[in-house]
Coordinates of C-alpha atoms in Angstrom, one line a residue:
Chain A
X1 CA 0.0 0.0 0.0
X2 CA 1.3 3.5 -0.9
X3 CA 2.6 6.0 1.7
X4 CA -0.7 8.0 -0.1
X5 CA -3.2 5.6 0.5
X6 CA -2.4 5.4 4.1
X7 CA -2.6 9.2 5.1
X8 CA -5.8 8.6 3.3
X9 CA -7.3 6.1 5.6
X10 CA -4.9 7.2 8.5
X11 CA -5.9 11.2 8.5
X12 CA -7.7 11.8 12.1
X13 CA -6.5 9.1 14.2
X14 CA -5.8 10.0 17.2
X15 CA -2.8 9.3 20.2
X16 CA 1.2 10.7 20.0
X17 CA 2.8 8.4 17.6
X18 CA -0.3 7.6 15.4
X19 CA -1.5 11.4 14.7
X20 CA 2.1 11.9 12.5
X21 CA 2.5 7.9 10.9
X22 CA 1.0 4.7 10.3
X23 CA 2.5 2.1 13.1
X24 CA 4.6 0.3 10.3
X25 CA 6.0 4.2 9.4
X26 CA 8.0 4.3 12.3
X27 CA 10.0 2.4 10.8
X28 CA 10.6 4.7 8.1
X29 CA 10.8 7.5 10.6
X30 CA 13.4 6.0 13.1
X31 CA 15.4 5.3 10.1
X32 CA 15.5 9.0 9.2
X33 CA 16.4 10.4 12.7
X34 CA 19.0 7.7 12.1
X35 CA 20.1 9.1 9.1
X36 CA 20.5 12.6 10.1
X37 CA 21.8 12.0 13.4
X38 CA 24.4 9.7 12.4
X39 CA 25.8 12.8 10.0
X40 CA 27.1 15.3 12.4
X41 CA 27.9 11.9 15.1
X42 CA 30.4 10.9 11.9
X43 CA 31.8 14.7 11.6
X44 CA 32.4 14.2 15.6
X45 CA 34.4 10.5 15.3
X46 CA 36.7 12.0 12.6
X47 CA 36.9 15.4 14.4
X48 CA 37.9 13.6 17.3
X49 CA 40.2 10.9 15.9
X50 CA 41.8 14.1 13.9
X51 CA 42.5 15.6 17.3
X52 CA 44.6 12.6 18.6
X53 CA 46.3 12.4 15.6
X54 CA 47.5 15.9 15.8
X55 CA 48.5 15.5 19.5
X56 CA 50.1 12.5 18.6
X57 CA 52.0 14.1 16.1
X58 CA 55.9 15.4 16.9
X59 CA 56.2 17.8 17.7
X60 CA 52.5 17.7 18.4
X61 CA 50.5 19.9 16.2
X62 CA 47.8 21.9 19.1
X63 CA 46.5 24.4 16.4
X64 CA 45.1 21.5 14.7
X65 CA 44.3 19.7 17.8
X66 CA 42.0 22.6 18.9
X67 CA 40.5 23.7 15.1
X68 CA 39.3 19.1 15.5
X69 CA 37.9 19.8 19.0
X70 CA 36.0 23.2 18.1
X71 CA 34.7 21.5 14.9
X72 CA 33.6 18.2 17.1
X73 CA 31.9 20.8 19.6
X74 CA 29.6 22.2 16.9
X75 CA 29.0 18.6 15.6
X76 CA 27.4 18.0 18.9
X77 CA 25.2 20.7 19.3
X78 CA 24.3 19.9 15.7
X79 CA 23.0 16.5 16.7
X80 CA 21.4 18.0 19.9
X81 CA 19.4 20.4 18.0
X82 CA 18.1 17.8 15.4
X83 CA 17.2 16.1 18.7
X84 CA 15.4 18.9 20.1
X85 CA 13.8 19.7 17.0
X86 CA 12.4 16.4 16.4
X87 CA 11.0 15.9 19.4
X88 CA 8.9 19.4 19.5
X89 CA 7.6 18.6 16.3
X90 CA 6.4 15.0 17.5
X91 CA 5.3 15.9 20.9
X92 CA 1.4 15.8 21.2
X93 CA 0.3 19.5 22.5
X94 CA -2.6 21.2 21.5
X95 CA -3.0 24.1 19.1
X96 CA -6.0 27.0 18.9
X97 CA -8.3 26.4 16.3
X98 CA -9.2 30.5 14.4
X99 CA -9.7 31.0 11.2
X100 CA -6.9 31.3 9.4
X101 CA -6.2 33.8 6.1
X102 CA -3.8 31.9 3.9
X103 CA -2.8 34.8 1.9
X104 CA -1.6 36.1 5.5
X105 CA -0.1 32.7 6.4
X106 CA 2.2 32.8 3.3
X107 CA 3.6 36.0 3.8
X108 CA 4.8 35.3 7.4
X109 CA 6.5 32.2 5.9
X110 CA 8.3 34.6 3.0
X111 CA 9.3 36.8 5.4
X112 CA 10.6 34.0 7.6
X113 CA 12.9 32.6 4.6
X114 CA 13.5 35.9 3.2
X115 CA 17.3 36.1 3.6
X116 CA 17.8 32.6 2.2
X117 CA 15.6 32.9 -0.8
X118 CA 17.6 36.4 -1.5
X119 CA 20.7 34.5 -0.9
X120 CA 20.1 31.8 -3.4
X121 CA 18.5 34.1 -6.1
X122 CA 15.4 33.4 -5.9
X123 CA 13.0 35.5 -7.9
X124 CA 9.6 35.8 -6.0
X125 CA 6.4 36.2 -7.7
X126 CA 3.3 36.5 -5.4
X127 CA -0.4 36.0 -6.9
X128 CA -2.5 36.1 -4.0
X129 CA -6.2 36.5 -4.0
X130 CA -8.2 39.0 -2.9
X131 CA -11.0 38.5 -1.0
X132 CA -9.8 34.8 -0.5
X133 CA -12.2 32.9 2.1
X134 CA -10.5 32.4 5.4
X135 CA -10.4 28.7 6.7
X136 CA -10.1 26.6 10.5
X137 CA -6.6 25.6 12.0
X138 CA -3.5 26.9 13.3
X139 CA -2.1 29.3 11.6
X140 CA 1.4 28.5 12.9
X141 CA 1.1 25.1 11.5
X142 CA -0.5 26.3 7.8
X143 CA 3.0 29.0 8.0
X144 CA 4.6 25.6 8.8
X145 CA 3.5 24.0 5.5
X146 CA 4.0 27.0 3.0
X147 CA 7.7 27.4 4.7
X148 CA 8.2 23.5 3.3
X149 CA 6.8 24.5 0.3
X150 CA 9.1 27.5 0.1
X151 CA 12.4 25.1 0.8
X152 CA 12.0 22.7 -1.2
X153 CA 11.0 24.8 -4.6
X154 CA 14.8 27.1 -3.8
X155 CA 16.2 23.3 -3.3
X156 CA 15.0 22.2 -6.1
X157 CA 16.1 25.4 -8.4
X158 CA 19.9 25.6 -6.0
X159 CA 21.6 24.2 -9.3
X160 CA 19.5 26.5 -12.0
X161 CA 21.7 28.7 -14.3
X162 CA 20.3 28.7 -17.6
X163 CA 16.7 30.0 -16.4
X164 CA 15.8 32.6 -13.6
X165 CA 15.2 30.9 -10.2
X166 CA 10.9 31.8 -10.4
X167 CA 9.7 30.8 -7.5
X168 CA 5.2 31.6 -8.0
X169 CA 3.1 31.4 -4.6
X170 CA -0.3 31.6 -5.6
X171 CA -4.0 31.4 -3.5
X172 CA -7.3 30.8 -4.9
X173 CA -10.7 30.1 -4.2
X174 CA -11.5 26.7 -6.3
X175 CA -14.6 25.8 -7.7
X176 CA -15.6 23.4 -4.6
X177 CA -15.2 26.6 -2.2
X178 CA -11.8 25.1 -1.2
X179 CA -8.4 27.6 -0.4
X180 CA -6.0 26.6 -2.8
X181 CA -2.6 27.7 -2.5
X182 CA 0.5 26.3 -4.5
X183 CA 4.0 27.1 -5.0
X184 CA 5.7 26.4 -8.3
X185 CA 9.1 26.8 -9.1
X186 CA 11.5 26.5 -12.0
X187 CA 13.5 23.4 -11.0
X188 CA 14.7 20.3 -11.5
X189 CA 11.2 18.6 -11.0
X190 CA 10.7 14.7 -9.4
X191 CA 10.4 11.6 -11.2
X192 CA 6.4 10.6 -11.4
X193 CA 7.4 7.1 -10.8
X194 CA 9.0 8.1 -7.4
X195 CA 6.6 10.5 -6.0
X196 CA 5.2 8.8 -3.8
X197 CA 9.0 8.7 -2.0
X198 CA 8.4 12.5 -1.6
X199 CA 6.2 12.4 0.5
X200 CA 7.5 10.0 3.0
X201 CA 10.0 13.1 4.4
X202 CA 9.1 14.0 7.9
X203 CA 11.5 16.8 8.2
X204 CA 14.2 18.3 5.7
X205 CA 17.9 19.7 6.4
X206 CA 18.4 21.3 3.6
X207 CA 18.5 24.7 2.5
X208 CA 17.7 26.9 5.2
X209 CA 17.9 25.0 8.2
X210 CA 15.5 22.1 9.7
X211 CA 11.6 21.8 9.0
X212 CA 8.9 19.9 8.5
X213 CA 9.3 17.5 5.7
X214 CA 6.6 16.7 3.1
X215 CA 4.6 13.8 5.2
X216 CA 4.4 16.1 8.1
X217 CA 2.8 18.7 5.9
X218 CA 0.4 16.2 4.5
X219 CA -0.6 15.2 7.2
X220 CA -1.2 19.0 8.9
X221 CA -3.6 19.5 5.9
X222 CA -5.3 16.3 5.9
X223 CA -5.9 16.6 9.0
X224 CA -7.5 20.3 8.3
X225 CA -10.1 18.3 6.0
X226 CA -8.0 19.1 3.1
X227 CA -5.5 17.5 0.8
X228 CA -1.8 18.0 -0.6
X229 CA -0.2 17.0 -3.9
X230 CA 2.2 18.2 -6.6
X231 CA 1.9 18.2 -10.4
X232 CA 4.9 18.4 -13.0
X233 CA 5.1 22.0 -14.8
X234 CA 5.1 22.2 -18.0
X235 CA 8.2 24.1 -18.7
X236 CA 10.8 23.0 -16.1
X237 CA 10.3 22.3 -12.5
X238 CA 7.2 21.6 -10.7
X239 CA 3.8 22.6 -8.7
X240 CA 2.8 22.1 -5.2
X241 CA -0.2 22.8 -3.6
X242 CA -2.6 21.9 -1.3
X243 CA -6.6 22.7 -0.8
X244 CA -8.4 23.6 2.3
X245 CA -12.4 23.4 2.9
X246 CA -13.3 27.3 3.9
X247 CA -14.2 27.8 7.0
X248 CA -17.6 28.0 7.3
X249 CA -17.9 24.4 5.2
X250 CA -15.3 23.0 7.9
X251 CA -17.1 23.9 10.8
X252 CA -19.3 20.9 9.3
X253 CA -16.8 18.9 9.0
X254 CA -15.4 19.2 12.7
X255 CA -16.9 17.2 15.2
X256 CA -14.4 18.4 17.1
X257 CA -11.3 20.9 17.9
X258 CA -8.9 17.8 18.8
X259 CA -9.6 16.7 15.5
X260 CA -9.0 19.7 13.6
X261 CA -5.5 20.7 14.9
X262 CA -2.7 18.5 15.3
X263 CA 0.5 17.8 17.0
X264 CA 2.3 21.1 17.6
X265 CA 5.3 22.5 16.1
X266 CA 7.4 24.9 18.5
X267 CA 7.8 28.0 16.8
X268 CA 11.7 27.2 18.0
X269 CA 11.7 24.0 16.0
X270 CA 11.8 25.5 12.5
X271 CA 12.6 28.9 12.6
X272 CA 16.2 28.9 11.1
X273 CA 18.9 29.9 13.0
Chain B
X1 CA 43.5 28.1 11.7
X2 CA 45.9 24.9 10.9
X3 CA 49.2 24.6 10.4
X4 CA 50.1 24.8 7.0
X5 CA 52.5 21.7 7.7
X6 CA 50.6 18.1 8.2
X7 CA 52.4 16.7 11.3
X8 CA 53.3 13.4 9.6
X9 CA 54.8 14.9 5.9
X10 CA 58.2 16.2 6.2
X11 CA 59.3 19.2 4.4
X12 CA 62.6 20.1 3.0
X13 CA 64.0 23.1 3.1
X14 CA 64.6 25.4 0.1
X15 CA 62.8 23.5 -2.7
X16 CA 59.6 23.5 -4.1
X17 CA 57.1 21.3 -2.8
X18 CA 55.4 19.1 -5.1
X19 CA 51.8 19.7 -5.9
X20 CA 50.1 17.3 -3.4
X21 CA 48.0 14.4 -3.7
X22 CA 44.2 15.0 -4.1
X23 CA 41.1 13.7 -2.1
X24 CA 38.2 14.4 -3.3
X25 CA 34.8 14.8 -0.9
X26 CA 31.3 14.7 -2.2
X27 CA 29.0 14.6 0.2
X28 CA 25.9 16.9 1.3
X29 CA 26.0 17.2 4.9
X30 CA 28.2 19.9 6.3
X31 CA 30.2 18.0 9.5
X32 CA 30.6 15.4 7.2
X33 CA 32.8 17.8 4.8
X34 CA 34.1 19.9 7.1
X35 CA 35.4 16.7 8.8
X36 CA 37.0 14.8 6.3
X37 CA 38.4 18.2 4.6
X38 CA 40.3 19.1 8.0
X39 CA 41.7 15.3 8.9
X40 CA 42.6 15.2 4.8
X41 CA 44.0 18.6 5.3
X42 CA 45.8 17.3 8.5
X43 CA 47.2 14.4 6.7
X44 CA 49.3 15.7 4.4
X45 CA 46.4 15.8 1.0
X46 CA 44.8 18.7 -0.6
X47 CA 40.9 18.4 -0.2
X48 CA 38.6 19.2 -3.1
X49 CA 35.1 19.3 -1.3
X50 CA 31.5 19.5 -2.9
X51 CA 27.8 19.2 -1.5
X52 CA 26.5 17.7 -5.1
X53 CA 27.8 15.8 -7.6
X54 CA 27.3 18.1 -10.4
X55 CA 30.0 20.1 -8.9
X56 CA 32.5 17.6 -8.5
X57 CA 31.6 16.3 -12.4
X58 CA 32.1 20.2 -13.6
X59 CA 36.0 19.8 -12.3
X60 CA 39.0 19.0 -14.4
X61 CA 40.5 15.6 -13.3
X62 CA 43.8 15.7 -11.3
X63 CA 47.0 15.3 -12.5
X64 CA 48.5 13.8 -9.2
X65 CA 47.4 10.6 -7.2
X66 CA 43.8 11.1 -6.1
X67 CA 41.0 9.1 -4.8
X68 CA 37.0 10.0 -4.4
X69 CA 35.0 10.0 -0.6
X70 CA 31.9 9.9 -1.7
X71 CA 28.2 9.3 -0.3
X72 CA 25.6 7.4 -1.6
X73 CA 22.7 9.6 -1.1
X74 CA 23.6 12.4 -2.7
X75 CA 20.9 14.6 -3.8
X76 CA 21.1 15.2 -7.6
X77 CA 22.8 11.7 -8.6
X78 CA 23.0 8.7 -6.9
X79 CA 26.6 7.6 -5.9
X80 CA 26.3 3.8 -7.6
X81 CA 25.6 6.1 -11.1
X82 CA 27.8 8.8 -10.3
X83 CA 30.3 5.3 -10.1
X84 CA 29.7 4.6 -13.5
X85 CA 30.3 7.7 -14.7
X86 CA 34.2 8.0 -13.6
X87 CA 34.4 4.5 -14.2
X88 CA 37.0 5.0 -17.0
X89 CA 39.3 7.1 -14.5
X90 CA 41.1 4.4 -13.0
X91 CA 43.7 6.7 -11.5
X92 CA 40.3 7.6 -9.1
X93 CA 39.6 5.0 -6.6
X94 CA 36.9 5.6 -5.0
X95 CA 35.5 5.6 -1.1
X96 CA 32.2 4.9 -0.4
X97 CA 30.5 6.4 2.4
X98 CA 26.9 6.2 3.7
X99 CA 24.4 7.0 6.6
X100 CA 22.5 3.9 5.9
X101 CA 23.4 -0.1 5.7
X102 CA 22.4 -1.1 2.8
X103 CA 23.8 -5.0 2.2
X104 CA 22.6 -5.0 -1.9
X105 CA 24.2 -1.8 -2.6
X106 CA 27.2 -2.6 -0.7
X107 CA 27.9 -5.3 -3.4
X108 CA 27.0 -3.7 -6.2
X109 CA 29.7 -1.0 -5.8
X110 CA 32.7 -3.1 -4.5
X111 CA 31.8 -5.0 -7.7
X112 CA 32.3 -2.1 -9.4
X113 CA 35.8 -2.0 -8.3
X114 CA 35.2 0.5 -5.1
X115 CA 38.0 0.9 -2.5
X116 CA 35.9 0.7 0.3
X117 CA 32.3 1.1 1.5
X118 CA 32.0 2.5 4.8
X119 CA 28.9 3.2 7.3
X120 CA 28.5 6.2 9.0
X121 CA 30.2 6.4 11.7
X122 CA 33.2 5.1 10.5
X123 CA 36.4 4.8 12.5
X124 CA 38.9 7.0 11.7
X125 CA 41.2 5.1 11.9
X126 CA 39.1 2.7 8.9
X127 CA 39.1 5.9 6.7
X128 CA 42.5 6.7 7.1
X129 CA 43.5 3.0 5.8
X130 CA 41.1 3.4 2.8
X131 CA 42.5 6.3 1.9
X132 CA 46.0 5.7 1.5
X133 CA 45.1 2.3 -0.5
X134 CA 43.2 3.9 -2.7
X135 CA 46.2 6.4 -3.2
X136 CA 48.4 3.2 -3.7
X137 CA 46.1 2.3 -6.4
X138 CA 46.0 5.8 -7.7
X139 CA 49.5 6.1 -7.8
X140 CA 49.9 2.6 -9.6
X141 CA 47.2 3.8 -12.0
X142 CA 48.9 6.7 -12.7
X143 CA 52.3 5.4 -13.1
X144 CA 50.9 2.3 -15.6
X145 CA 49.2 5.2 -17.8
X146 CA 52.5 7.0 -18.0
X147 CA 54.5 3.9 -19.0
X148 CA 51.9 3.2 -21.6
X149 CA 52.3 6.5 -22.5
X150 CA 55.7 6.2 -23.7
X151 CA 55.6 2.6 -25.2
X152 CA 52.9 4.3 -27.2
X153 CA 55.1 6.9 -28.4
X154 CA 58.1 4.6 -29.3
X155 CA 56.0 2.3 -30.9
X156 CA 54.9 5.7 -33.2
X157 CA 58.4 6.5 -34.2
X158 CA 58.5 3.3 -36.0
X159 CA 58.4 3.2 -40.1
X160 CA 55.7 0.7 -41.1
X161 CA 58.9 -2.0 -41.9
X162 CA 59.8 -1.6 -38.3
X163 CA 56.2 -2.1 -37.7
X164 CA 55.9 -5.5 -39.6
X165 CA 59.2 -6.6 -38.1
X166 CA 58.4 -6.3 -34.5
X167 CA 54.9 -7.9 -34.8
X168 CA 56.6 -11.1 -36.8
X169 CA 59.8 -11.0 -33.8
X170 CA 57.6 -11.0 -31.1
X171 CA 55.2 -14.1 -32.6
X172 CA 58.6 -16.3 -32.3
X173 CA 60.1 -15.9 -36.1
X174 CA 63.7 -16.3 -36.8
X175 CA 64.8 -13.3 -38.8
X176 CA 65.4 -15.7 -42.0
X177 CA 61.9 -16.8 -41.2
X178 CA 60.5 -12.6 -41.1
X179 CA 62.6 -11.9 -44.2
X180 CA 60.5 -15.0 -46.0
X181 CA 57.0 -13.2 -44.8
X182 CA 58.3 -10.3 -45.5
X183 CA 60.0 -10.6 -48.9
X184 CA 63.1 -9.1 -47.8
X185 CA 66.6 -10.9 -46.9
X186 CA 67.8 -11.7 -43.7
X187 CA 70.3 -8.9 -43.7
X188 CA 67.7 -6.2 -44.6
X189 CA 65.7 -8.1 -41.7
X190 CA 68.5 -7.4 -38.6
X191 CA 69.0 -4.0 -39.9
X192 CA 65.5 -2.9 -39.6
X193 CA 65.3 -4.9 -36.7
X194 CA 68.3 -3.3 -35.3
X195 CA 66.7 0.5 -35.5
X196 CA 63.2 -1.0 -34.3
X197 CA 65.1 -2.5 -31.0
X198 CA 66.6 0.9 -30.4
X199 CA 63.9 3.3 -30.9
X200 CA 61.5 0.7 -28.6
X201 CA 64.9 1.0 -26.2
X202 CA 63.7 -2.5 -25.4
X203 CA 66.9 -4.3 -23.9
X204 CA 66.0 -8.0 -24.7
X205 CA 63.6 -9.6 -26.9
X206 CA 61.6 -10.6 -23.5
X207 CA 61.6 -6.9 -22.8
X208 CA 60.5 -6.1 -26.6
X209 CA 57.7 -9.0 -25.9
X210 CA 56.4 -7.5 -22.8
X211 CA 56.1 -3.8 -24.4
X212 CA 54.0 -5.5 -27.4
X213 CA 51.7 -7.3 -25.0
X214 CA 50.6 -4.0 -23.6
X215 CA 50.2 -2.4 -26.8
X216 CA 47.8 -5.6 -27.7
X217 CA 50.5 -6.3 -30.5
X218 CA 50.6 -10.1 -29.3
X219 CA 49.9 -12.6 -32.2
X220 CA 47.1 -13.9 -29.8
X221 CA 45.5 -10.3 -29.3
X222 CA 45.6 -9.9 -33.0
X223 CA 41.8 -10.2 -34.7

């Protein structure tokens, strides 16, 4: 069964480990923490075996020594933070249910990631509705999404040279009274037979520090009574988007506010440093 | 900031140091790099580092001994393809390293001739081993291309009679028996093989033998 079929079924379970992944995900998910803590645990066991060696050296070579032991020292508060990090975006607190204006929500998250998308050359286009319908949830959480949006289009465009780095954030009403808003880049797009592997990120390290990954986000807007997919452009690179009821339409929906909002995400945990 | 002088390379006084051997990092994860490029540094190497592998493809390749670190996951090209596609640079062992254990993939890329495949964390002490095999290789590599180089070379100086003569000497022909194939007499016959011996500088007919075989000019590598 796909990754996609089971947020499907899976969207509005609730209890810590289930609200985020199917029981046979964790799996997946301990893997990755595995993953990305075992990267800056490997920079510390050569940082620190680099150290000896320099001290063992003759005559023994301190400068180095101490540029090994300042490099291991960072390594660990690397691996601490993706620790710390994890576990407030996993740990099952409550968020306020308001309604929420997406056009609003999206530019918090451009002003969050401002620097970086200036940085990497990012050219911004914003076509935002007016009068767009607000909807339920947490805004902090909907800012979450968009801001995973936002990464992964300037990853996806970090080795473009031949085109400008377009980066379009768009909101709509669509013709079911839903919110849509997507964000389409210029980049080097993802292979239809592999998508659903996109999805199956629950946080990224890429460009612009640590956030939610892709099945995080997912599950955020599934669990707003809405859905979350991405399309191949055209020209080059490729669409995401997502779809929310509007609010008065979700209110139906609702049977109650535990449903509607989900675990939590520190504000801490993904702004980047 | 570092020493410019690794603890364990000596350096001599007043001349020129040669350019130094070359490790090349691809990996994207920044303690990983920053890592390896200071305990390369350290050892005496010149790291080239790079968070993709379109980067590391856009360089020129090295002219010294140099080997490749480089992880699996990379994000733009898988490190099993990105194998294939410096397969032909033999002088570029390469270093596999990787966050997850992956038993199938393991194989795959020893198979295709990789130094070592290592997990994440890796002893230093495991790394530091790779490495300077895969700079023995390297340097062997290197050192076999240069030979052929020069056989290649001498073997171009030759007219085509000098040509004809050192293919029918190395098969095992008297040179009464070349100057039959050839249509020549046995006098003509040493004199051209005379000038072939010098300009191969081949001191013995073995030695002539064994500088045909890796031109492919043996009678059994003929078509």
């Amino acid at each position: 069964m796909s990754s996609a079929a089971n947020y499907l079924t899976h969207a509005g379970m609730h209890g810590e480990i289930a609200t985020l992944a199917k029981v046979t995900d964790l799996g997946t998910l301990t893997a990755s923490i595995a993953h990305e803590v075992n990267q800056p645990l490997s920079g510390i066991v050569t940082n620190a075996g680099t150290c000896l060696r320099m001290l063992a050296a003759n005559p023994p070579n301190v400068e180095g020594a101490r540029a090994a032991a300042r490099l291991a020292v960072r390594d660990g508060n690397r691996a601490s933070e993706v620790i710390t990090r994890l576990r407030a975006l996993f740990t099952n607190q409550y968020a306020d249910a308001e309604a929420v204006d997406l056009n609003e929500a999206a530019r918090e998250a451009i002003a969050t990631f401002w620097s970086t998308l200036q940085r990497n050359r990012v050219i911004l286009r914003l076509k935002l509705a007016d009068g767009l319908p607000l909807v339920m949830g947490d805004h902090v959480q909907f800012e979450q999404v968009i801001l995973n949006l936002i990464r992964n289009a300037c990853d996806a465009m970090s080795s473009v040279e031949d085109h400008p780095r377009m980066l379009v954030i768009r909101t709509e009403q669509d013709s079911e009274g839903s919110v849509r808003l997507s964000v389409q880049d210029a980049g080097t797009g993802f292979d239809p037979q592999a998508a659903d592997r996109l999805f199956e990120k629950f946080y990224t390290t890429k460009i612009g520090g640590m956030g939610i990954g892709l099945a995080v986000s997912r599950s955020i807007i599934e669990r707003h009574h809405g859905r979350l997919w991405a399309t191949l452009n055209e020209g080059p690179g490729a669409t995401f988007s997502f779809s929310i009821p509007a609010a008065s339409e979700s209110l139906m929906h609702a049977t109650s506010i535990r449903e509607l909002t989900a675990p939590p995400v520190a504000e801490a945990a993904w702004r980047n440093l | 900031m570092i020493a410019r002088r690794s603890p364990v390379t000596p350096v001599h006084a007043g001349k020129p140091s040669p350019p130094l051997p070359v490790v090349y990092v691809v990996d994207d994860d920044v303690s990983v790099r920053e890592s390896l490029e200071l305990m390369i540094r350290c050892e005496g190497w010149q790291p080239e580092i790079f968070g993709t592998a379109g980067e590391f493809l856009a360089r020129p390749r090295a002219r010294v001994p140099n080997c490749l670190v480089l992880d699996v996951g990379l994000p733009d090209l898988n490190g099993l393809e990105l194998q294939k596609h410096v397969a032909e640079r033999t002088d570029m062992p390469i270093i596999f390293i990787t966050g997850h254990g992956d038993v199938p993939m393991t194989v795959q890329a020893m198979k295709a001739g990789a130094v070592e495949f290592l997990i994440k964390p890796f002893r230093h002490e495991v790394l530091l081993r790779a490495l300077r095999h895969a700079m023995d290789r390297s340097q062997a590599a290197l050192g076999h291309e240069a030979e052929m180089q020069v056989f290649r070379e001498r073997y171009a100086s030759l007219t085509p009679r000098e040509c004809e003569v050192l293919k029918l000497v190395v098969s095992g022909l008297l040179n009464k028996q070349v100057g039959w194939e050839l249509g020549i007499s046995e006098i003509t016959v040493k004199a051209h093989r005379g000038s072939m011996m010098r300009k191969m500088k081949a001191d013995s007919l073995a030695d002539l033998v064994r500088m045909a075989g890796k031109l492919g000019l043996n009678p059994a590598s003929k078509a």
